[in-house]
Amino acid sequence: MRIMSTSCICPVLVCLCFVQRCYGAAHHGSIKVTRNQTKHIEGETEVHHRPKRGWVWNQFFVLEEHLGPDPQYVGKLHSNSDKGDGSVKYILTGEGAGTIFIIDDTTGDIHSTKSLDREQKTHYVLHAQAIDRRTNKPLEPESEFIIKVQDINDNAPKFTDGPYIVTVPEMSEMGTSVLQVTATDADDPTYGNSARVVYSILQGQPYFSVDPKTGVIRTALHNMDREAREHYSVVIQAKDMAGQVGGLSGSTTVNITLTDVNDNPPRFPQKHYQLYVPESAQVGSAVGKIKANDADAGSNADMKYTIINGDGSGVFSISTDKETREGIISLKKVNLCIYAFLFLHRYFIDHNTEDDRYFIIDANTGTIKTAKIFDREETPWYNITVAASEIDNPGLLSHVPVDIRILDVNDNPPELAREYDVVVCENAKPGQVIQTISATDKDNSANGPRFHYSLDEGLSLNPNFTLRDNEDNTASILTRRRRFSRTTQDVYYLPILISDSGIPSLSSSSTLTIRVCACERDGRVRTCHAEAFLSSAGLSTGALIAILLCVIILLAIVVLFITLRRSKKEPLIISEEDVRENVVTYDDEGGGEEDTEAFDITALRNPSAAEELKYRRDVRPDVKHAPRHQPSSSLNSIDVHEFIKQRLAEADLDPSVPPYDSIQTYAYEGHRSEAGSISSLDSVTTHSDQDYNYLGDWGPEFKKLAELYGEIESERTT
């Protein structure tokens, strides 16, 4: 049985279990020596049977390049015969037993004491056995198992066949295959992405491209002209981890030369030639030589001259010199009339373009000179037109184009090819490549590459990072220490000095910004920001999205429920027989006991304090009557019932108020009532002559009330 750990650092825990031996040794007096035999010790005959299997296996795994201070835990051996009392002793033999792998003979725990390299040895074959510590007799047959070294990404891809030299015809179609490069990675190709290589082009764009999966280099432009540029240096990078951040990389150079095709016609450097033939010239003698130029090379530049028209076609012949590719004009006939002409010129530049303003020409000698300061990186070529005319006849003009190339000097320092977003993982290891950088130089190849990289010598030794010059115009940034922490420092700055190969050499300093990020086990960047504590708490991006969706759904349900409740209207009367009062609620509490606008109830609260009777306050009387006084002795002995009847009579007979009744509340019960308490709380225990049977005739609304009073009456009767 194998138990996998969720941590990428801890090794895989494998539990190897012994099962109970069939036919115990104490009962039969035998030792299991083979898989299907039992040999008796006491001289009995051999008994063949198929015993129950004693081992349950899965492979052990141990992580390579383990650098921890403690031995690395590999797995555990366990026998069903082990009761935990220390009577079972575990023995480990085989490759690396006792040196690389050690076992606790009591618990069966296996540890690795050394750092292993999977590229040197991929697995170890060992044997395990459990014996009785007291008798040294085996409890189970010896079994074989394998400890496999688990791979980590500790090998960069390498090009074993580079640098490459290859040719491709000029004017090839875009996408023409040039070469396929292959990088090999010593890491395990069957585990993770450590050996999954992705190709990219570091130098050579936009002329060439590379397929990221196959490494096939192809042309990326139409009509690449050899006469404009013949040689190209392409740098190809191979990066493992499928090209992700943190992967290791290697590079190689592919030198590509465009081969010539016959795409340029021959051209004469001038329109007119003057040849002189002496009168004594013999037939077949050479009169002169002319030469046409062809931008093509090799056999594509071979010449063949022919006289096609003119007065001299019957007098002269022309042949081609195979070595010099010149046309040799020979005399074909004699008796020529020779004419001599004297030509006198002066020269000037035809100022039709802006380029003509950068040059001047001597009118007599035709010497062209510069008139301004030039920058090859801004304009490498100038095209001017030179005109010549005869002094005696200025109307006769001849024009010739002149192409002027500006030669390069080392006046531009190298710079980083681009802005790099450099990331270092918090779980980085010493010597790990975190970025490969390259540089560019505006000067041509003679004053630019090869580039030299180094850390700024003006600073002290950097304890965090170092730089390795790859000697192929690239450099790699490596870590110097183990582990980084965003909470301590999340950004590092690394000054880099880059110099070119010009004379004299120029250099520049650039600063790389290195961010500390949290990464997955396979090197993928998880986050580089402060809110990463959510991820550290074990919440992945998918989990956070799921939680957010749940919250949104719950909010939507609550809003829908509230909306439905508000839109639901209940009828005021459920049925025709429903007799319910309409309860109207007002939020006005009133003035409490101070609010006595309608009437004065002080007399009821304390009859002895009432000295006079006041009129109603709800209607102001037109005529005021004199207050009526009553002796205090009568007030003390007045009966409440009589008092209410008197007040009611006064209200009915009062001529100063409209003829309607006013509801008045009296909260005082009075003193020493002969009738006792008027509360109905004790009415259950007293006899009542009231008959409540009529409640049953009032309908279903009074059914419950009729049942309650009917039960009380029946109890009283009983």
PDB file of N, CA, C and O in Angstrom, residues 340-382:
ATOM      1  N   ALA A 340      39.426  61.747 -84.632  1.00  0.00           N
ATOM      2  CA  ALA A 340      39.883  62.081 -83.277  1.00  0.00           C
ATOM      3  C   ALA A 340      39.014  63.197 -82.732  1.00  0.00           C
ATOM      4  O   ALA A 340      38.749  64.176 -83.433  1.00  0.00           O
ATOM      5  N   PHE A 341      38.614  63.024 -81.529  1.00  0.00           N
ATOM      6  CA  PHE A 341      37.772  64.031 -80.888  1.00  0.00           C
ATOM      7  C   PHE A 341      38.420  64.434 -79.574  1.00  0.00           C
ATOM      8  O   PHE A 341      38.987  63.600 -78.864  1.00  0.00           O
ATOM      9  N   LEU A 342      38.301  65.708 -79.248  1.00  0.00           N
ATOM     10  CA  LEU A 342      38.843  66.236 -78.000  1.00  0.00           C
ATOM     11  C   LEU A 342      37.657  66.646 -77.132  1.00  0.00           C
ATOM     12  O   LEU A 342      36.849  67.491 -77.551  1.00  0.00           O
ATOM     13  N   PHE A 343      37.566  65.996 -75.988  1.00  0.00           N
ATOM     14  CA  PHE A 343      36.460  66.293 -75.072  1.00  0.00           C
ATOM     15  C   PHE A 343      37.014  66.979 -73.828  1.00  0.00           C
ATOM     16  O   PHE A 343      37.974  66.486 -73.228  1.00  0.00           O
ATOM     17  N   LEU A 344      36.420  68.109 -73.452  1.00  0.00           N
ATOM     18  CA  LEU A 344      36.763  68.813 -72.215  1.00  0.00           C
ATOM     19  C   LEU A 344      35.484  68.876 -71.371  1.00  0.00           C
ATOM     20  O   LEU A 344      34.431  69.321 -71.863  1.00  0.00           O
ATOM     21  N   HIS A 345      35.527  68.437 -70.087  1.00  0.00           N
ATOM     22  CA  HIS A 345      34.357  68.373 -69.223  1.00  0.00           C
ATOM     23  C   HIS A 345      34.613  69.290 -67.984  1.00  0.00           C
ATOM     24  O   HIS A 345      35.782  69.477 -67.576  1.00  0.00           O
ATOM     25  N   ARG A 346      33.598  69.576 -67.417  1.00  0.00           N
ATOM     26  CA  ARG A 346      33.420  69.978 -66.012  1.00  0.00           C
ATOM     27  C   ARG A 346      32.254  69.198 -65.412  1.00  0.00           C
ATOM     28  O   ARG A 346      31.305  68.812 -66.071  1.00  0.00           O
ATOM     29  N   TYR A 347      32.244  68.946 -64.024  1.00  0.00           N
ATOM     30  CA  TYR A 347      31.292  68.031 -63.315  1.00  0.00           C
ATOM     31  C   TYR A 347      30.468  68.806 -62.280  1.00  0.00           C
ATOM     32  O   TYR A 347      30.941  69.767 -61.682  1.00  0.00           O
ATOM     33  N   PHE A 348      29.248  68.279 -61.991  1.00  0.00           N
ATOM     34  CA  PHE A 348      28.415  68.854 -60.932  1.00  0.00           C
ATOM     35  C   PHE A 348      27.434  67.785 -60.457  1.00  0.00           C
ATOM     36  O   PHE A 348      27.171  66.802 -61.149  1.00  0.00           O
ATOM     37  N   ILE A 349      26.909  68.021 -59.227  1.00  0.00           N
ATOM     38  CA  ILE A 349      25.931  67.099 -58.613  1.00  0.00           C
ATOM     39  C   ILE A 349      24.537  67.617 -58.891  1.00  0.00           C
ATOM     40  O   ILE A 349      24.242  68.799 -58.680  1.00  0.00           O
ATOM     41  N   ASP A 350      23.714  66.723 -59.377  1.00  0.00           N
ATOM     42  CA  ASP A 350      22.318  67.083 -59.650  1.00  0.00           C
ATOM     43  C   ASP A 350      21.552  67.069 -58.326  1.00  0.00           C
ATOM     44  O   ASP A 350      21.229  66.012 -57.775  1.00  0.00           O
ATOM     45  N   HIS A 351      21.270  68.255 -57.777  1.00  0.00           N
ATOM     46  CA  HIS A 351      20.648  68.369 -56.451  1.00  0.00           C
ATOM     47  C   HIS A 351      19.136  68.210 -56.571  1.00  0.00           C
ATOM     48  O   HIS A 351      18.371  69.168 -56.529  1.00  0.00           O
ATOM     49  N   ASN A 352      18.716  66.974 -56.722  1.00  0.00           N
ATOM     50  CA  ASN A 352      17.281  66.693 -56.798  1.00  0.00           C
ATOM     51  C   ASN A 352      16.735  66.081 -55.512  1.00  0.00           C
ATOM     52  O   ASN A 352      15.527  66.042 -55.307  1.00  0.00           O
ATOM     53  N   THR A 353      17.595  65.559 -54.660  1.00  0.00           N
ATOM     54  CA  THR A 353      17.163  64.920 -53.411  1.00  0.00           C
ATOM     55  C   THR A 353      17.921  65.532 -52.238  1.00  0.00           C
ATOM     56  O   THR A 353      18.924  66.229 -52.412  1.00  0.00           O
ATOM     57  N   GLU A 354      17.445  65.218 -51.027  1.00  0.00           N
ATOM     58  CA  GLU A 354      18.089  65.731 -49.821  1.00  0.00           C
ATOM     59  C   GLU A 354      19.475  65.135 -49.636  1.00  0.00           C
ATOM     60  O   GLU A 354      20.368  65.759 -49.053  1.00  0.00           O
ATOM     61  N   ASP A 355      19.683  63.899 -50.146  1.00  0.00           N
ATOM     62  CA  ASP A 355      20.990  63.264 -49.995  1.00  0.00           C
ATOM     63  C   ASP A 355      22.090  64.049 -50.698  1.00  0.00           C
ATOM     64  O   ASP A 355      23.267  63.989 -50.311  1.00  0.00           O
ATOM     65  N   ASP A 356      21.730  64.771 -51.747  1.00  0.00           N
ATOM     66  CA  ASP A 356      22.751  65.495 -52.503  1.00  0.00           C
ATOM     67  C   ASP A 356      23.357  66.642 -51.710  1.00  0.00           C
ATOM     68  O   ASP A 356      24.425  67.145 -52.073  1.00  0.00           O
ATOM     69  N   ARG A 357      22.683  67.086 -50.635  1.00  0.00           N
ATOM     70  CA  ARG A 357      23.197  68.211 -49.856  1.00  0.00           C
ATOM     71  C   ARG A 357      24.368  67.818 -48.968  1.00  0.00           C
ATOM     72  O   ARG A 357      25.032  68.670 -48.403  1.00  0.00           O
ATOM     73  N   TYR A 358      24.613  66.499 -48.822  1.00  0.00           N
ATOM     74  CA  TYR A 358      25.674  66.040 -47.938  1.00  0.00           C
ATOM     75  C   TYR A 358      27.024  65.942 -48.648  1.00  0.00           C
ATOM     76  O   TYR A 358      28.018  65.635 -48.014  1.00  0.00           O
ATOM     77  N   PHE A 359      27.065  66.181 -49.958  1.00  0.00           N
ATOM     78  CA  PHE A 359      28.305  65.999 -50.710  1.00  0.00           C
ATOM     79  C   PHE A 359      28.527  67.192 -51.649  1.00  0.00           C
ATOM     80  O   PHE A 359      27.575  67.868 -52.072  1.00  0.00           O
ATOM     81  N   ILE A 360      29.813  67.408 -51.969  1.00  0.00           N
ATOM     82  CA  ILE A 360      30.212  68.387 -52.986  1.00  0.00           C
ATOM     83  C   ILE A 360      31.167  67.690 -53.947  1.00  0.00           C
ATOM     84  O   ILE A 360      31.759  66.653 -53.610  1.00  0.00           O
ATOM     85  N   ILE A 361      31.329  68.245 -55.155  1.00  0.00           N
ATOM     86  CA  ILE A 361      32.181  67.639 -56.174  1.00  0.00           C
ATOM     87  C   ILE A 361      33.059  68.713 -56.809  1.00  0.00           C
ATOM     88  O   ILE A 361      32.625  69.868 -57.009  1.00  0.00           O
ATOM     89  N   ASP A 362      34.310  68.354 -57.080  1.00  0.00           N
ATOM     90  CA  ASP A 362      35.212  69.263 -57.779  1.00  0.00           C
ATOM     91  C   ASP A 362      34.802  69.327 -59.238  1.00  0.00           C
ATOM     92  O   ASP A 362      34.734  68.294 -59.919  1.00  0.00           O
ATOM     93  N   ALA A 363      34.545  70.522 -59.737  1.00  0.00           N
ATOM     94  CA  ALA A 363      34.011  70.668 -61.090  1.00  0.00           C
ATOM     95  C   ALA A 363      34.992  70.217 -62.154  1.00  0.00           C
ATOM     96  O   ALA A 363      34.585  69.780 -63.238  1.00  0.00           O
ATOM     97  N   ASN A 364      36.279  70.287 -61.884  1.00  0.00           N
ATOM     98  CA  ASN A 364      37.273  69.944 -62.894  1.00  0.00           C
ATOM     99  C   ASN A 364      37.742  68.492 -62.790  1.00  0.00           C
ATOM    100  O   ASN A 364      37.871  67.799 -63.792  1.00  0.00           O
ATOM    101  N   THR A 365      37.995  68.043 -61.547  1.00  0.00           N
ATOM    102  CA  THR A 365      38.536  66.695 -61.378  1.00  0.00           C
ATOM    103  C   THR A 365      37.469  65.644 -61.113  1.00  0.00           C
ATOM    104  O   THR A 365      37.714  64.443 -61.235  1.00  0.00           O
ATOM    105  N   GLY A 366      36.300  66.063 -60.679  1.00  0.00           N
ATOM    106  CA  GLY A 366      35.238  65.115 -60.358  1.00  0.00           C
ATOM    107  C   GLY A 366      35.402  64.452 -59.006  1.00  0.00           C
ATOM    108  O   GLY A 366      34.770  63.430 -58.738  1.00  0.00           O
ATOM    109  N   THR A 367      36.244  65.033 -58.139  1.00  0.00           N
ATOM    110  CA  THR A 367      36.447  64.462 -56.802  1.00  0.00           C
ATOM    111  C   THR A 367      35.253  64.791 -55.917  1.00  0.00           C
ATOM    112  O   THR A 367      34.901  65.965 -55.744  1.00  0.00           O
ATOM    113  N   ILE A 368      34.655  63.755 -55.334  1.00  0.00           N
ATOM    114  CA  ILE A 368      33.488  63.937 -54.460  1.00  0.00           C
ATOM    115  C   ILE A 368      33.973  64.023 -53.019  1.00  0.00           C
ATOM    116  O   ILE A 368      34.745  63.183 -52.556  1.00  0.00           O
ATOM    117  N   LYS A 369      33.489  65.045 -52.296  1.00  0.00           N
ATOM    118  CA  LYS A 369      33.875  65.265 -50.908  1.00  0.00           C
ATOM    119  C   LYS A 369      32.620  65.402 -50.045  1.00  0.00           C
ATOM    120  O   LYS A 369      31.535  65.717 -50.534  1.00  0.00           O
ATOM    121  N   THR A 370      32.809  65.163 -48.732  1.00  0.00           N
ATOM    122  CA  THR A 370      31.684  65.272 -47.785  1.00  0.00           C
ATOM    123  C   THR A 370      31.477  66.721 -47.386  1.00  0.00           C
ATOM    124  O   THR A 370      32.419  67.503 -47.305  1.00  0.00           O
ATOM    125  N   ALA A 371      30.217  67.053 -47.097  1.00  0.00           N
ATOM    126  CA  ALA A 371      29.878  68.418 -46.700  1.00  0.00           C
ATOM    127  C   ALA A 371      29.283  68.480 -45.305  1.00  0.00           C
ATOM    128  O   ALA A 371      29.153  69.565 -44.742  1.00  0.00           O
ATOM    129  N   LYS A 372      28.902  67.332 -44.700  1.00  0.00           N
ATOM    130  CA  LYS A 372      28.302  67.315 -43.369  1.00  0.00           C
ATOM    131  C   LYS A 372      28.820  66.107 -42.601  1.00  0.00           C
ATOM    132  O   LYS A 372      29.508  65.247 -43.149  1.00  0.00           O
ATOM    133  N   ILE A 373      28.461  66.058 -41.321  1.00  0.00           N
ATOM    134  CA  ILE A 373      28.820  64.924 -40.466  1.00  0.00           C
ATOM    135  C   ILE A 373      27.758  63.833 -40.650  1.00  0.00           C
ATOM    136  O   ILE A 373      26.558  64.101 -40.695  1.00  0.00           O
ATOM    137  N   PHE A 374      28.220  62.591 -40.715  1.00  0.00           N
ATOM    138  CA  PHE A 374      27.328  61.463 -40.998  1.00  0.00           C
ATOM    139  C   PHE A 374      27.162  60.569 -39.770  1.00  0.00           C
ATOM    140  O   PHE A 374      28.060  60.464 -38.940  1.00  0.00           O
ATOM    141  N   ASP A 375      26.014  59.927 -39.723  1.00  0.00           N
ATOM    142  CA  ASP A 375      25.717  58.924 -38.690  1.00  0.00           C
ATOM    143  C   ASP A 375      25.235  57.666 -39.400  1.00  0.00           C
ATOM    144  O   ASP A 375      24.141  57.626 -39.968  1.00  0.00           O
ATOM    145  N   ARG A 376      26.098  56.637 -39.384  1.00  0.00           N
ATOM    146  CA  ARG A 376      25.753  55.413 -40.104  1.00  0.00           C
ATOM    147  C   ARG A 376      24.492  54.757 -39.553  1.00  0.00           C
ATOM    148  O   ARG A 376      23.703  54.153 -40.304  1.00  0.00           O
ATOM    149  N   GLU A 377      24.289  54.844 -38.207  1.00  0.00           N
ATOM    150  CA  GLU A 377      23.118  54.209 -37.617  1.00  0.00           C
ATOM    151  C   GLU A 377      21.821  54.902 -38.042  1.00  0.00           C
ATOM    152  O   GLU A 377      20.752  54.305 -37.989  1.00  0.00           O
ATOM    153  N   GLU A 378      21.902  56.143 -38.469  1.00  0.00           N
ATOM    154  CA  GLU A 378      20.721  56.863 -38.937  1.00  0.00           C
ATOM    155  C   GLU A 378      20.511  56.654 -40.441  1.00  0.00           C
ATOM    156  O   GLU A 378      19.408  56.337 -40.878  1.00  0.00           O
ATOM    157  N   THR A 379      21.557  56.814 -41.245  1.00  0.00           N
ATOM    158  CA  THR A 379      21.469  56.624 -42.697  1.00  0.00           C
ATOM    159  C   THR A 379      22.739  55.931 -43.157  1.00  0.00           C
ATOM    160  O   THR A 379      23.803  56.562 -43.232  1.00  0.00           O
ATOM    161  N   PRO A 380      22.675  54.622 -43.478  1.00  0.00           N
ATOM    162  CA  PRO A 380      23.902  53.921 -43.878  1.00  0.00           C
ATOM    163  C   PRO A 380      24.269  54.120 -45.351  1.00  0.00           C
ATOM    164  O   PRO A 380      25.407  53.910 -45.728  1.00  0.00           O
ATOM    165  N   TRP A 381      23.315  54.519 -46.171  1.00  0.00           N
ATOM    166  CA  TRP A 381      23.571  54.676 -47.608  1.00  0.00           C
ATOM    167  C   TRP A 381      23.043  56.024 -48.085  1.00  0.00           C
ATOM    168  O   TRP A 381      22.028  56.532 -47.595  1.00  0.00           O
ATOM    169  N   TYR A 382      23.761  56.594 -49.094  1.00  0.00           N
ATOM    170  CA  TYR A 382      23.332  57.821 -49.775  1.00  0.00           C
ATOM    171  C   TYR A 382      23.389  57.587 -51.270  1.00  0.00           C
ATOM    172  O   TYR A 382      24.349  56.977 -51.785  1.00  0.00           O
TER     173      TYR A 382
END
